[in-house]
Amino acid sequence: MFLFHSEVLVRTIQFCQLMLIAIGLWVVAPAVTAQQKYAHLNANEIKFVTIDGKKIEILVRSWESKKQFGSMVIIGPSDTDADANGLVNYLRTHINTRGWASITLTPAKGLYRPNYATKPEDISEAGEEQITLGTNKSIPKYTSEQLLELRNFQQAALSETINQLGSTLGLFPGANILIAIDDSAGMVTNLLYDKKIPNPDVFVVVNPYREFEYLIDSQSQRKSIAEQLVTMSLPILDLQSGDGHPISIADASTRLNYNQVKPPRYYRQYQMSLDFSNQSGWEEALNQIEGFSRSAIGR
């Protein structure tokens, strides 16, 4: 009997030890995952914010210059990482020697990506409450309600992330430049327009667009990016490259026409001479961002 109780006691202790190990692993899991995901980076670059109970990585690099102008918050296209190859990673690693800290966010992830591939058996079916689209657009598989849910989910996550940056921004006194790229630029523009996030000292949009807005119920559609930008009383740099999303390219002239009523200090659209497929284009963008930002803040 004593042997039986001893065996039970041993097993109980072993079980408790396993539980403690499991809990410990669960607690450090986000850090371990981030370390694996960003194993090529210095560990001190990886910080976290908590969104809906989940830790989300942000990458922080201090300024590397005697000049210390402030910080640049960088938000890449949705469904990419904070160190996404190309323009995002170039900006975050090359602005530091010019006197700016870089704070790069993990962009808002979608609940799903709308799929526009029409099933062959559905082509001839009329269906109910069809959305009338042009002949150049395929029939979407997601409804207006689903797309609205996706939009609201992404914007809420992005808003919560940006609003948690106060202590990080405080590490780098000076001007705060907010750079948003592709569809993230469309989301951030709306957040600023709705006053869901603080105004930066300079706002930079790069190839801004909203891909699925035209499919959302008209009563729930937002004002266009051009209409929202024109209401903002802060310096705005609008970068447009030739390899940007077709919607962004098509809307560039509208953005310019709406906003050219502003003084040059408050709105400038720059048509890139190079695209973002190579480092020369990234460097051109960086030069434009730095030049406009320093001019806007008087540095």
XYZ file of C-alpha atoms in Angstrom, residues 49-51 75 105-108 151-166 178 184 187-188 190-192 194-198:
36
model
C 2.567 45.107 -28.543
C -0.478 43.104 -27.454
C -3.530 42.991 -29.710
C 3.762 50.176 -42.141
C 5.007 47.563 -37.528
C 3.685 44.149 -38.433
C 0.914 45.195 -40.853
C -2.712 44.285 -40.237
C -11.952 45.977 -43.391
C -13.124 46.708 -39.854
C -10.996 43.892 -38.417
C -7.846 45.150 -40.128
C -8.407 48.774 -39.198
C -9.176 47.976 -35.559
C -5.964 45.941 -35.248
C -3.891 48.638 -36.948
C -5.422 51.392 -34.817
C -4.731 49.493 -31.605
C -1.121 48.846 -32.632
C -0.401 52.489 -33.513
C -2.027 53.730 -30.316
C 0.322 51.550 -28.248
C 3.469 53.175 -29.632
C 3.568 56.076 -27.191
C 4.298 58.062 -40.392
C -2.003 49.913 -45.543
C -6.297 52.068 -44.073
C -4.091 54.571 -42.232
C -9.016 56.461 -43.030
C -7.838 56.109 -39.417
C -6.395 59.629 -39.512
C -11.710 59.359 -38.455
C -9.300 60.596 -35.763
C -8.731 57.056 -34.515
C -4.955 57.598 -34.259
C -2.835 60.661 -33.347
